[in-house]
């Protein structure tokens, strides 16, 4: 039943993180009425929820920021090379205020369903509070990493102490002083939180299922001179970033690892290790394409870990196997050194899996560990989780959740056949998590806004991906991924971290080629879309 008194808008945007804020600003710029629903009490999305100790971005702050307003880029001062979560959240609050965005956002409200009404070409959007609005367009800005993965460990509910998830951290300060703390999970979140929790806790026990590759972030304060230099010619940095495979300045090269000598390779890895962060992946052009090339980087990192960790047995357990970058490369501050502390214990749950959580702690196949608090750093139902959580129904009442039961299917990661006037910001099938998220988000917001403007200028009411274009795009995304080492491991890129999730490679690899494709689609009159 639809509500005849529902308020009506041109567009409803779901989520007020980087994507939703930018989309709202763009739609307003077209003179359209747009409204945002946001589950959190404030703006920020990912950066609103992920408040765990040590949360920080792994893309440099001067690049992990909006470029839609040069005034904004000129006036905002980042304090560190890699911004911390509180600073990014301050930035997003500043953006919301500066562009007066809050008046079109309803907070603490989750969108429960969105149903397309064919006779009127309008979406009926219902919130968890039961209110309904209608809109010509629905734009999902729900984020790629926003639906937490809560592992179903037997006895979990019986634990007597507090439990936390890094992806949904309390807003009140959490004090681990004097506590015995368990952290389960050693991905990017765990690797950032562990050194800081170890400094505070009486004892920290880390439960590691898969050892991860991590390089030092080499974070540091940004000098005013560095900022001035970038700001004098910000466009050059943005252009350079946009030409790199991941959409930020990884200093990527055309040189392949196997065409240089072992000494030259080593020198390159050493230089990248010393300068820090994800540009390590840009060391050689074939790093993520060629197993032999990748193995040289893997061995380099393992050697570094052996040098950082005092106890050889602990070091051995921390040594990552497999392919560097296949799971997202981590970027840390003092992670491996943390295992030299007397108050930190590493438990290898690949060797002896967790069998239960009890009221007093965690039991594995071989031992029991008494703890006062448990931190789940167990990641997200990535890329699709937040989308299929909403009951989205397109033409003929078709459910997106059902359509994607065997894996997500989109055209350009922006649109899905059968769902007219429905867009996804950084959806599966777009560079999204394999790129610098903020430029990818802006590219999508710009593309969607231009599409809506074009429809209005040309009297079009409906746009929807064709099934043929979607099939071809899904095949292309897979073909690109299959030429790399990405599909070779159990990463969240492929859905392997969620029991029962279909194994489909979700992001599109190659930011510049993707942007070009999106531009070509427009130049050819929205090729691959049915427009009515
Ligand atoms: O999540 P993850 P994350 N029992 O999925 C383990 C971004 N991010 O929140 O590898 C025991 O990477 C799991 O083990 P395994 C970034 O894109 C960025 O850390 O599946 N363990 C793994 O160790 C990142 O990639 C930043 O064997 C279980 C860990 O939990 C993404 O977010 C910071 C388990 C989950 O690692 C996600 O990172 C933080 C179970 N049942 C996040 N289930 C920066 O910008 C899972 N695990 C720096």
Short mmCIF file of C-alpha atoms and ligand atoms in Angstrom, two decimals, residues 47 50 52 54-59 145 149-153 165-167 184-192 207-212 278 327-331 349 354 376-380 433 490-493 496-497 499, ligand 1:
data_model
loop_
_atom_site.label_atom_id
_atom_site.label_comp_id
_atom_site.label_asym_id
_atom_site.label_seq_id
_atom_site.Cartn_x
_atom_site.Cartn_y
_atom_site.Cartn_z
CA UNK A 47 33.84 7.71 9.44
CA UNK A 50 34.47 3.35 12.65
CA UNK A 52 37.97 2.39 17.08
CA UNK A 54 43.82 4.07 15.72
CA UNK A 55 41.21 4.44 12.94
CA UNK A 56 42.89 6.34 10.17
CA UNK A 57 42.76 6.52 6.41
CA UNK A 58 45.37 4.74 4.29
CA UNK A 59 45.15 7.25 1.43
CA UNK A 145 32.06 -1.13 4.06
CA UNK A 149 30.42 -8.97 9.74
CA UNK A 150 29.40 -10.44 13.10
CA UNK A 151 30.75 -13.99 13.21
CA UNK A 152 28.38 -16.60 14.60
CA UNK A 153 30.72 -18.12 17.18
CA UNK A 165 32.96 -4.25 16.75
CA UNK A 166 35.51 -1.96 15.11
CA UNK A 167 32.94 -1.05 12.45
CA UNK A 184 39.58 -11.25 16.92
CA UNK A 185 40.70 -10.32 13.42
CA UNK A 186 43.88 -8.92 11.90
CA UNK A 187 42.73 -7.02 8.81
CA UNK A 188 43.23 -3.26 8.37
CA UNK A 189 41.01 -2.42 11.36
CA UNK A 190 42.61 -4.92 13.75
CA UNK A 191 46.10 -3.95 12.62
CA UNK A 192 45.35 -0.29 13.41
CA UNK A 207 43.32 -14.12 17.69
CA UNK A 208 44.73 -14.32 14.17
CA UNK A 209 43.19 -16.52 11.49
CA UNK A 210 45.19 -15.20 8.54
CA UNK A 211 48.46 -13.31 8.86
CA UNK A 212 48.31 -10.16 6.75
CA UNK A 278 49.87 1.78 -0.13
CA UNK A 327 43.64 -9.11 0.35
CA UNK A 328 43.76 -5.36 0.86
CA UNK A 329 47.32 -4.40 1.81
CA UNK A 330 47.38 -3.02 5.36
CA UNK A 331 49.19 0.08 6.43
CA UNK A 349 43.46 -19.74 15.25
CA UNK A 354 38.02 -20.83 18.12
CA UNK A 376 35.60 -8.06 16.92
CA UNK A 377 37.74 -6.65 14.13
CA UNK A 378 36.05 -9.04 11.75
CA UNK A 379 35.23 -6.70 8.89
CA UNK A 380 32.20 -6.20 6.72
CA UNK A 433 37.28 -0.14 -2.96
CA UNK A 490 39.76 -15.56 0.09
CA UNK A 491 39.31 -11.80 0.26
CA UNK A 492 36.24 -9.71 0.96
CA UNK A 493 36.64 -8.35 -2.61
CA UNK A 496 34.83 -15.01 0.70
CA UNK A 497 34.74 -13.59 4.24
CA UNK A 499 29.83 -17.71 4.96
O1 LIG B 1 38.11 -6.28 7.88
P1 LIG B 1 38.86 -7.47 7.09
P2 LIG B 1 38.71 -4.89 8.36
N1 LIG B 1 36.86 -15.87 13.16
O2 LIG B 1 37.77 -8.26 6.47
C1 LIG B 1 39.05 -12.06 10.59
C2 LIG B 1 38.99 -0.86 4.98
N2 LIG B 1 39.69 -0.28 6.09
O3 LIG B 1 37.62 -4.18 9.09
O4 LIG B 1 41.44 -13.08 6.84
C3 LIG B 1 38.10 -15.36 13.23
O5 LIG B 1 39.95 -6.97 6.25
C4 LIG B 1 39.61 -12.16 9.21
O6 LIG B 1 40.34 -13.35 9.05
P3 LIG B 1 40.50 -14.01 7.56
C5 LIG B 1 39.98 -1.60 4.10
O7 LIG B 1 39.57 -1.55 2.78
C6 LIG B 1 40.61 0.66 5.80
O8 LIG B 1 39.98 -5.07 9.06
O9 LIG B 1 39.12 -14.00 6.96
N3 LIG B 1 38.55 -14.35 12.49
C7 LIG B 1 40.46 -10.90 9.17
O10 LIG B 1 41.68 -11.08 9.82
C8 LIG B 1 39.89 -2.99 4.68
O11 LIG B 1 40.35 -4.00 3.84
C9 LIG B 1 41.33 1.19 6.80
O12 LIG B 1 41.04 -15.34 7.80
C10 LIG B 1 37.69 -13.82 11.62
C11 LIG B 1 39.62 -9.92 9.97
O13 LIG B 1 38.78 -10.70 10.81
C12 LIG B 1 38.42 -3.08 4.97
O14 LIG B 1 38.07 -1.81 5.47
C13 LIG B 1 41.15 0.81 8.10
C14 LIG B 1 36.37 -14.28 11.48
C15 LIG B 1 38.74 -9.06 9.11
O15 LIG B 1 39.53 -8.29 8.26
C16 LIG B 1 38.04 -4.11 5.98
O16 LIG B 1 38.99 -4.13 7.03
C17 LIG B 1 40.21 -0.15 8.38
C18 LIG B 1 35.98 -15.36 12.30
N4 LIG B 1 34.76 -15.89 12.22
C19 LIG B 1 39.48 -0.69 7.37
N5 LIG B 1 35.76 -13.54 10.55
C20 LIG B 1 42.33 2.18 6.43
O17 LIG B 1 42.06 3.09 5.68
C21 LIG B 1 36.66 -12.65 10.11
N6 LIG B 1 37.83 -12.82 10.76
C22 LIG B 1 43.67 2.00 6.94
#
